[in-house]
Short mmCIF file of C-alpha atoms in Angstrom, two decimals:
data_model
loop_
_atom_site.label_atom_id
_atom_site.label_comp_id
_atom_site.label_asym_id
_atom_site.label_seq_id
_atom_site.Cartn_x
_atom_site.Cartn_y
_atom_site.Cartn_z
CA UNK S 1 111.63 92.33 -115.41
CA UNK S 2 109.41 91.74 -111.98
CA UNK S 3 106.40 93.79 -111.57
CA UNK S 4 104.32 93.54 -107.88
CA UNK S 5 101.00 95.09 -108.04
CA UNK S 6 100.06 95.74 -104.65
CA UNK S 7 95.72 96.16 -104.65
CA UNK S 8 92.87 95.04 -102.33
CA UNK S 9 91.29 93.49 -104.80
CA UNK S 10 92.16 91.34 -107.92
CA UNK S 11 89.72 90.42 -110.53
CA UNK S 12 87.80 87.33 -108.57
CA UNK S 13 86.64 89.14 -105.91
CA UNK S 14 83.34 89.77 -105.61
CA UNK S 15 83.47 93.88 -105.01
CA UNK S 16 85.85 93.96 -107.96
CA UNK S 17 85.12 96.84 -110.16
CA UNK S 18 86.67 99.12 -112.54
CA UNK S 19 89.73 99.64 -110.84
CA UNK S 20 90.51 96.15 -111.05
CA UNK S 21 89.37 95.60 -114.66
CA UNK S 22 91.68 98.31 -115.90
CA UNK S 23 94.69 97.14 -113.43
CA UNK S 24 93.84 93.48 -114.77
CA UNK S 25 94.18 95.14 -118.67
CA UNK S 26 97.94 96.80 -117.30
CA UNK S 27 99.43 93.92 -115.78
CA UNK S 28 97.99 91.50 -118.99
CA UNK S 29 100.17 93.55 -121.11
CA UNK S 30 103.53 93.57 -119.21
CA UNK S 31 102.85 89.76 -119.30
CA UNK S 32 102.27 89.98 -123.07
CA UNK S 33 105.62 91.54 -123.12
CA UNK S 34 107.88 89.07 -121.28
CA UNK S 35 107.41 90.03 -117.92
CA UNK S 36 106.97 88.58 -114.68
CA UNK S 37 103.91 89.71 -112.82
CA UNK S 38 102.52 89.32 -109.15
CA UNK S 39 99.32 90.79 -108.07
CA UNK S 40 98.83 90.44 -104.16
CA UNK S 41 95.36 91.19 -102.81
CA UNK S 42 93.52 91.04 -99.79
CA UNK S 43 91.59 87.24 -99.05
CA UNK S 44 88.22 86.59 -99.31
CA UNK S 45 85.70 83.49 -98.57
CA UNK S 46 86.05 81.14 -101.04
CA UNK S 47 89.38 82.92 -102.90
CA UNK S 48 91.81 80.53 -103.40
CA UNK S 49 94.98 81.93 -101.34
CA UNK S 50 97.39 81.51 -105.13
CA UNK S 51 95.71 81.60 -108.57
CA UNK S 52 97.14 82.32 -112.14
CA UNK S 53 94.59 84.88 -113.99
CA UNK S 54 95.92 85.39 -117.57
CA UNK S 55 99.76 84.56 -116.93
CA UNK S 56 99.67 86.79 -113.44
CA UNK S 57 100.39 85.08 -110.54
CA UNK S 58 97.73 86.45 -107.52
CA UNK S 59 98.21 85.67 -104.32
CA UNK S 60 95.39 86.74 -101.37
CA UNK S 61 95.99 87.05 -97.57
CA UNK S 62 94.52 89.47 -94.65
CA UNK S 63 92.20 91.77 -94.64
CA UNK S 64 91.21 95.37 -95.93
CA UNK S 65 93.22 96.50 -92.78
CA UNK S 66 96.07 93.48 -92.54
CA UNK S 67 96.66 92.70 -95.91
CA UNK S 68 99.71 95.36 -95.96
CA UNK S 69 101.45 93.54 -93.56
CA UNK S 70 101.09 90.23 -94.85
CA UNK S 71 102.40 91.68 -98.28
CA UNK S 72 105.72 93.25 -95.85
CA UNK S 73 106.45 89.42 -94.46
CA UNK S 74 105.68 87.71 -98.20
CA UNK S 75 107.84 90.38 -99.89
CA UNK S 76 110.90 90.08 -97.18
CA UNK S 77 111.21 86.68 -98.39
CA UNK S 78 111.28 87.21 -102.47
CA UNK S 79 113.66 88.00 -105.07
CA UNK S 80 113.75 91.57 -105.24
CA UNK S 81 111.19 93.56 -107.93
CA UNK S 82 111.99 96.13 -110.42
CA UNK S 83 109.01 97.73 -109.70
CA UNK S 84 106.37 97.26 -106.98
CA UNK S 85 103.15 99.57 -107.90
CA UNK S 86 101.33 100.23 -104.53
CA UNK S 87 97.75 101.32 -105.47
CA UNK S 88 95.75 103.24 -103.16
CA UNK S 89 91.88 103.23 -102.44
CA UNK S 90 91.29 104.97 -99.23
CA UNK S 91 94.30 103.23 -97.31
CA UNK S 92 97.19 102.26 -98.98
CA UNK S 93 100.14 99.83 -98.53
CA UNK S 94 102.67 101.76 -96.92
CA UNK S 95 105.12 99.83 -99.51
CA UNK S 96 108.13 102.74 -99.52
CA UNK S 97 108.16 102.35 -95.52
CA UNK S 98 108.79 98.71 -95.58
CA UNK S 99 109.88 97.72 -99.32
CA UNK S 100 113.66 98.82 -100.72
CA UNK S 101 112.42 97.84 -104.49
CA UNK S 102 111.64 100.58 -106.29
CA UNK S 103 108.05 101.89 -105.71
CA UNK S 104 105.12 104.21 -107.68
CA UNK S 105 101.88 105.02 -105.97
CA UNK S 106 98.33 104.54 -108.50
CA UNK S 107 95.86 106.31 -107.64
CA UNK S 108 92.21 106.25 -108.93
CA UNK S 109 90.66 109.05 -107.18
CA UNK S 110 91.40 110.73 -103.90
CA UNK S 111 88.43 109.64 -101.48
CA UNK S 112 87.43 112.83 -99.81
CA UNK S 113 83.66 112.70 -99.78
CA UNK S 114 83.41 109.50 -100.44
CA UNK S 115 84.63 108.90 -96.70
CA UNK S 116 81.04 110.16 -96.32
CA UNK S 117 79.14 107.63 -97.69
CA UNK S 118 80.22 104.42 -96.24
CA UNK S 119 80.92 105.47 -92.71
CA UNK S 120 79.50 107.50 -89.88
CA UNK S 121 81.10 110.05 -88.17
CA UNK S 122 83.64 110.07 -86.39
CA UNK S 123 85.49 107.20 -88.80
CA UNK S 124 84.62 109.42 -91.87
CA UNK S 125 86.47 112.49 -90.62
CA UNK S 126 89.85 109.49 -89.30
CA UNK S 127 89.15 108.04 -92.98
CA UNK S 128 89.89 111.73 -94.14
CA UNK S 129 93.02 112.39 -92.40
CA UNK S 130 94.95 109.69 -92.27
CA UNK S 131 93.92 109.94 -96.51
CA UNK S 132 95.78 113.74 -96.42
CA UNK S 133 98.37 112.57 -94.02
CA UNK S 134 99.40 109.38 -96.58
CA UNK S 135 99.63 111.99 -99.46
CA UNK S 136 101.93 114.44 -97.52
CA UNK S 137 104.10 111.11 -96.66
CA UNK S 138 103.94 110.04 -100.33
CA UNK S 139 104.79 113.20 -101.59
CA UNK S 140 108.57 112.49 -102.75
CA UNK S 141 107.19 109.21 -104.35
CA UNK S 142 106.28 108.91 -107.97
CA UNK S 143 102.33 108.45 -108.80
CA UNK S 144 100.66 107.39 -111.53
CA UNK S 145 96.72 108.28 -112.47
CA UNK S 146 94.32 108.83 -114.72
CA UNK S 147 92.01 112.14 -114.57
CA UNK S 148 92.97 115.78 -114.50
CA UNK S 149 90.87 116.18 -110.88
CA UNK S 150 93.02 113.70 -109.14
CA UNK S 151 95.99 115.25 -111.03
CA UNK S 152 95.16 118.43 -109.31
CA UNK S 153 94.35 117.13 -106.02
CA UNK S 154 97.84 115.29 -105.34
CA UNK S 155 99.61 118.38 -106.86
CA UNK S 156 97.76 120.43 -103.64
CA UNK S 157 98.82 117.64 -101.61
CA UNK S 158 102.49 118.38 -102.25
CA UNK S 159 103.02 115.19 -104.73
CA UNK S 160 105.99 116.11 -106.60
CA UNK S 161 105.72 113.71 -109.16
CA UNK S 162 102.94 112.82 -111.30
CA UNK S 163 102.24 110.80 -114.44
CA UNK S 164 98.87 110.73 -116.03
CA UNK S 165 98.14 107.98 -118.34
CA UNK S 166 94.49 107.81 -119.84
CA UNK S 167 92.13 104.76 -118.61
CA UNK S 168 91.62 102.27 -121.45
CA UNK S 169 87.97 100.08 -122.70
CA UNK S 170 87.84 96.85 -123.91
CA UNK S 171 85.08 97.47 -125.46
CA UNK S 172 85.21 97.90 -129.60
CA UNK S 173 83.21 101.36 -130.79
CA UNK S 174 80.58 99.83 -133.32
CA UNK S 175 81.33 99.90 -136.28
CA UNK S 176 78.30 101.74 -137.47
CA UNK S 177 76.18 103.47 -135.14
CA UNK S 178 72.48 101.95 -135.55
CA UNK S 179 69.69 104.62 -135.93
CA UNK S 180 68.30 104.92 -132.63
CA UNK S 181 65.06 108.02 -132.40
CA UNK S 182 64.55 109.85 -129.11
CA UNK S 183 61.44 108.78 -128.48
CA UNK S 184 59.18 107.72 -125.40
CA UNK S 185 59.33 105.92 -123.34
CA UNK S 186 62.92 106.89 -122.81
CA UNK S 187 65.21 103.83 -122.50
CA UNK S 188 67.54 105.13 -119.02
CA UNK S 189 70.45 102.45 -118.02
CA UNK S 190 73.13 102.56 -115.00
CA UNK S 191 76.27 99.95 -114.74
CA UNK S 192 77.28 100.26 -111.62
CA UNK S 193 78.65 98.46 -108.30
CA UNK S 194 75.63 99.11 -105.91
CA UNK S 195 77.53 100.67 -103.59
CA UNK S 196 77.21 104.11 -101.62
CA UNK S 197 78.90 106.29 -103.24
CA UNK S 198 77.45 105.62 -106.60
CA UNK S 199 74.27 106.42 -105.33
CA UNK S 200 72.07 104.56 -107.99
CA UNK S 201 68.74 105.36 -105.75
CA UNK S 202 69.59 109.08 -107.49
CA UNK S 203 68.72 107.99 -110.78
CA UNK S 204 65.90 105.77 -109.73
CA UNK S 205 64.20 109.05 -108.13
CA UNK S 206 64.78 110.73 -111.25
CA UNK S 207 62.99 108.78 -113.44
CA UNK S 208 59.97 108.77 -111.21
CA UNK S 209 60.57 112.97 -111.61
CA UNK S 210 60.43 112.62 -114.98
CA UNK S 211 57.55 110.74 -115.12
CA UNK S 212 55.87 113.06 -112.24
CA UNK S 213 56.64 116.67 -113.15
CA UNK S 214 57.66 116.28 -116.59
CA UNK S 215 55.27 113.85 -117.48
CA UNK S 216 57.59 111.47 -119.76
CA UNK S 217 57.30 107.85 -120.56
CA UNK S 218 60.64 106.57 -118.90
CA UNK S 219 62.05 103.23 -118.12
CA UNK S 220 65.61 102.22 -116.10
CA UNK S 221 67.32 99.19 -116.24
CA UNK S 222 69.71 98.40 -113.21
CA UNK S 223 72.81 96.93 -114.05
CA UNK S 224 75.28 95.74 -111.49
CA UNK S 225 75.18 94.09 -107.84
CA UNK S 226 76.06 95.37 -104.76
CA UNK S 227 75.04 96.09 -101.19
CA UNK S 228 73.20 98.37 -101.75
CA UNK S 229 70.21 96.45 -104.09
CA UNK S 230 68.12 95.77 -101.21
CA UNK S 231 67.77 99.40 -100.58
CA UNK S 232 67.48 100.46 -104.08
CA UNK S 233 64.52 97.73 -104.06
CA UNK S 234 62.87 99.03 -101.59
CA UNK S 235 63.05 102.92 -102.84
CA UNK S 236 61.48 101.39 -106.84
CA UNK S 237 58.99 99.86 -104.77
CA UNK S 238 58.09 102.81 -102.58
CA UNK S 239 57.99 105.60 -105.71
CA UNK S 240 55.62 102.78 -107.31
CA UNK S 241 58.34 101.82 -110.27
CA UNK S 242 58.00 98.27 -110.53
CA UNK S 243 57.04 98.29 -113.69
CA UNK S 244 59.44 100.77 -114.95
CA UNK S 245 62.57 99.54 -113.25
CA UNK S 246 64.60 96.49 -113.96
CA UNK S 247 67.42 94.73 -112.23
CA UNK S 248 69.72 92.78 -114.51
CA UNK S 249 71.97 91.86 -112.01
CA UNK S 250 75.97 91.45 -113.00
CA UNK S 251 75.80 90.86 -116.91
CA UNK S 252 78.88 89.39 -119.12
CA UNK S 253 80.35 92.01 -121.75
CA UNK S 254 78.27 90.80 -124.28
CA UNK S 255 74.96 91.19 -122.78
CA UNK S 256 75.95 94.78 -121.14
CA UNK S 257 77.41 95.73 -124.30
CA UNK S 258 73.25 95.15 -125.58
CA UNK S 259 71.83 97.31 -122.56
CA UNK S 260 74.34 100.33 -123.27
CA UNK S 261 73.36 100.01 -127.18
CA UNK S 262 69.44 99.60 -126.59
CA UNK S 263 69.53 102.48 -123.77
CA UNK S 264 69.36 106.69 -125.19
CA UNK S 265 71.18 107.63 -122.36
CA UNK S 266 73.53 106.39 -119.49
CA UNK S 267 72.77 107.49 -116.10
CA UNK S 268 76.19 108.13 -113.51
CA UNK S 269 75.01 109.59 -110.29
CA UNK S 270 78.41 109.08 -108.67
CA UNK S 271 79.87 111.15 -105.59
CA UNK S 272 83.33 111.18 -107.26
CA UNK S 273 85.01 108.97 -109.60
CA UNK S 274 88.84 108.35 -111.08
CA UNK S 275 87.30 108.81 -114.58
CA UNK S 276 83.78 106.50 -115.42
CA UNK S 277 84.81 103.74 -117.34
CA UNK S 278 81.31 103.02 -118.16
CA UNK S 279 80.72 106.64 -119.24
CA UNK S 280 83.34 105.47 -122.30
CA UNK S 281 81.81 102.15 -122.74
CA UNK S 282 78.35 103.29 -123.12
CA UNK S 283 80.08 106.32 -126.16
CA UNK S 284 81.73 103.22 -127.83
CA UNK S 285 77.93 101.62 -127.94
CA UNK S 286 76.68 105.21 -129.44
CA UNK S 287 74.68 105.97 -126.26
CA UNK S 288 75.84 109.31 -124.64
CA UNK S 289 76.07 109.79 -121.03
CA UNK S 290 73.93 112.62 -118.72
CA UNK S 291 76.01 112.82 -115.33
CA UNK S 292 76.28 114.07 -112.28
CA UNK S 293 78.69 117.46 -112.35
CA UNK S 294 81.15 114.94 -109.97
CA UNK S 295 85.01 115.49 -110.68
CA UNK S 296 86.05 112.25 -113.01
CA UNK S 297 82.69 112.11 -114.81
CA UNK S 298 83.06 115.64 -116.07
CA UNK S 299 86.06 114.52 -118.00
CA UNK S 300 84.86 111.19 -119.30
CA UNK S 301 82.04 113.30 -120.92
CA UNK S 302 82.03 116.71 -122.52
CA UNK S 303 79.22 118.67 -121.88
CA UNK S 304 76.57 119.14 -125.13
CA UNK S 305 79.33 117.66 -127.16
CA UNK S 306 79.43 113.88 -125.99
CA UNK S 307 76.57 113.68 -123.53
CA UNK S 308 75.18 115.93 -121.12
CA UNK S 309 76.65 117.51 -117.02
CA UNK S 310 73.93 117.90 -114.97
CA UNK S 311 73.46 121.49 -113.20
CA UNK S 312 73.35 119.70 -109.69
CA UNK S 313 73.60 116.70 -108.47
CA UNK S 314 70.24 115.58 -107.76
CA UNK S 315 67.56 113.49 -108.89
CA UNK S 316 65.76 116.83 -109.80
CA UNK S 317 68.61 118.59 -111.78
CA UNK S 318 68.93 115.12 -113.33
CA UNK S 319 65.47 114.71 -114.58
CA UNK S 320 65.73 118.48 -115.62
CA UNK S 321 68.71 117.82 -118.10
CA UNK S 322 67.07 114.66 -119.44
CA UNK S 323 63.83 116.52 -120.21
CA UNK S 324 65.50 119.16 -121.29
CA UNK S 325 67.33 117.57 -124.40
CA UNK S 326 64.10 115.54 -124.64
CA UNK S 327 63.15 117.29 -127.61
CA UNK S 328 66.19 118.13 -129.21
CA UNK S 329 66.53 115.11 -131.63
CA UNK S 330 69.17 116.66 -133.55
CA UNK S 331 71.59 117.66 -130.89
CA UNK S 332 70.84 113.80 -129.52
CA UNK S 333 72.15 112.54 -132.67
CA UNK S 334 75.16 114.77 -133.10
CA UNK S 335 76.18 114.02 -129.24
CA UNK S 336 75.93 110.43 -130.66
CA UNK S 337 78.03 110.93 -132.81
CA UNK S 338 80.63 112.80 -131.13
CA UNK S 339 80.47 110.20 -128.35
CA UNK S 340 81.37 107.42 -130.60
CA UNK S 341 84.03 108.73 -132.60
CA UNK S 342 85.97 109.55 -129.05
CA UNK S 343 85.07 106.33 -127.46
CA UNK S 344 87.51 104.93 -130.39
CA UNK S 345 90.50 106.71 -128.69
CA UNK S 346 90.40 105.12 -125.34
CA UNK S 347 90.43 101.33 -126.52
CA UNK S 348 93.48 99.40 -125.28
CA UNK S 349 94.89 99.21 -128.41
CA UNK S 350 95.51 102.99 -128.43
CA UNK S 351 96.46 102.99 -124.82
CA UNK S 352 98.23 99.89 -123.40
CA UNK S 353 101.75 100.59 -124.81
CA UNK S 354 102.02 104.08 -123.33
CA UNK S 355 101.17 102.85 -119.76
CA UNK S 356 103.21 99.85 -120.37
CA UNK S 357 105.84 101.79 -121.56
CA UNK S 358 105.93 104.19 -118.37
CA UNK S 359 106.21 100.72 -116.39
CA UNK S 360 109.33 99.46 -118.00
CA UNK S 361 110.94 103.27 -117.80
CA UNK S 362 110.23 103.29 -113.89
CA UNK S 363 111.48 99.85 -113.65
CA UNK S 364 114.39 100.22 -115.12
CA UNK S 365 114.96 103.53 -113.27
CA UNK S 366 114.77 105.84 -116.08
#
């Protein structure tokens, strides 16, 4: 069959993140089983405009706000697809207005605040809109996604149809967890885009709190890129954290797999996210996650069973959990644990087949 993943961004681009890793994991499996696979994506400098990533053909043209109509002109002149999977971030492709193939919607998270944090009035308050408006038009189409919140969210939006399939890790869960004592300084890690709504300065103020008000021996280290590091930069250097904060910059899987098994806890300061791949990645290392209480990351980690919700989302209520469970060795150890042994059910292996499954059933109109 002939599957047409419609997403701003394939696995090359720079800004690719974890939307694009686990779309890149999908679309690697329907190739594994015989099918044909386009990705089409939005250009960018230095992007070749047709690639072949893992048996998927990608193909790039226009922009953030033109790609969708290059993707109408390419598509009027194809074979027809048994399935073209339109996935939205913010602005989707508008593929059941313009495409007679069949088509699903995939959705990561609805935007809502997140408008917020990358533009300024009044585009934040168009950006949420024309978001609520799409949903009401999409309503009668079929969507697929991952988290309970978004679930929820569509549902008030009048979706009528919707399929939840858990995210998936290609990270292995250790085979034994190493011992790993709660003691000072505290080893703190993010893995992050450094982008607005992720909001990494958060956790960067909290470790100076914990170091100022709760007087505890904390370091961070930084991983990810973004364009946000310059600001980040300058808030380490203004708390006086130089010492204390490190920047690792994009790591391979290997080396971030070391950071998320050296760290005690994972950091997520997010404003909202589909689910927090990370959160899963860093359990599968035996390193439990303290979050923000943001919908997505209060389902990728249970709260005192896998890692730890904050009571607000602030630097303050951050630093405030963290010292809290400071001296709790034993509960550390059990979230450990607990963390780990669930991290095992969300590798690809366990996964893959049922999303790959629902694929083939839309596709062949089931």
């Amino acid at each position: 069959m002939r599957f047409l993943m419609l997403n701003w961004r394939d696995p090359r681009n720079p800004l690719a993140g974890g939307a694009e890793r686990v779309t890149l994991a999908y679309l690697r499996g329907l190739v594994e089983r015989g099918h044909d696979v386009t990705w089409f994506a939005n250009a960018f400098p230095g992007g070749a405009s047709e690639e072949l990533i893992d048996g998927i053909r990608v193909l790039r043209e226009g922009s953030k706000f033109t790609a969708w109509l290059s993707a109408r002109k390419w598509h009027s002149e194809q074979d027809p697809f048994d399935l073209v999977i339109d996935q939205h971030h913010g602005i989707p492709w508008y593929a059941p207005n313009w495409c007679p193939d069949k088509c699903v919607a995939y959705i990561h998270e609805v935007l809502g605040p997140i408008w917020d944090t990358f533009y300024p009035w009044p585009l934040n308050a168009i950006g949420r809109w024309q978001e609520r408006l799409t949903l009401r038009q999409y309503r009668e189409v079929p969507f697929w996604t991952a988290s309970d919140y978004t679930r929820e969210l569509l549902a008030e939006q009048g979706v009528e149809s919707i399929v939840q399939i858990p995210y998936g890790v290609a990270t292995r869960a250790l085979v034994e967890l190493p011992e790993k004592e709660l003691d000072e300084p505290l080893r703190l890690v993010t893995v992050s885009r450094l982008a607005p709504n992720k909001q990494v300065d958060h956790a960067v103020a909290a470790v100076w709190c914990l170091r100022e008000h709760h007087q505890l021996e904390a370091t961070l280290e930084i991983v990810g890129q973004g364009q946000c590091e310059t600001e980040i930069r300058q808030t380490v250097k203004q708390l006086g954290l130089e010492d204390y904060v490190t920047f690792r910059g994009g790591l391979n899987e290997a080396d971030k797999d070391a950071a998320l098994r050296e760290a005690h806890f994972l950091l997520h300061t997010s404003v909202r996210e589909g689910w927090g791949l990370n959160v899963v990645e860093a359990n599968a290392m035996g390193t439990p996650a303290i979050v923000y209480p943001s919908p997505g990351l209060v389902e990728s980690t249970r709260h005192r069973e896998t890692g730890l919700v904050a009571d607000e989302a602030s630097p303050e209520g951050l630093a405030e959990m963290i010292a809290e469970v400071q001296s709790h060795e034993g509960a550390y150890q059990d979230w450990r644990q607990a963390a780990h042994g669930r991290a095992r059910t969300f590798h690809w292996d366990e996964v893959l087949p049922v999303a790959c499954d629902q694929l083939e059933f839309w596709a062949k109109g089931e």
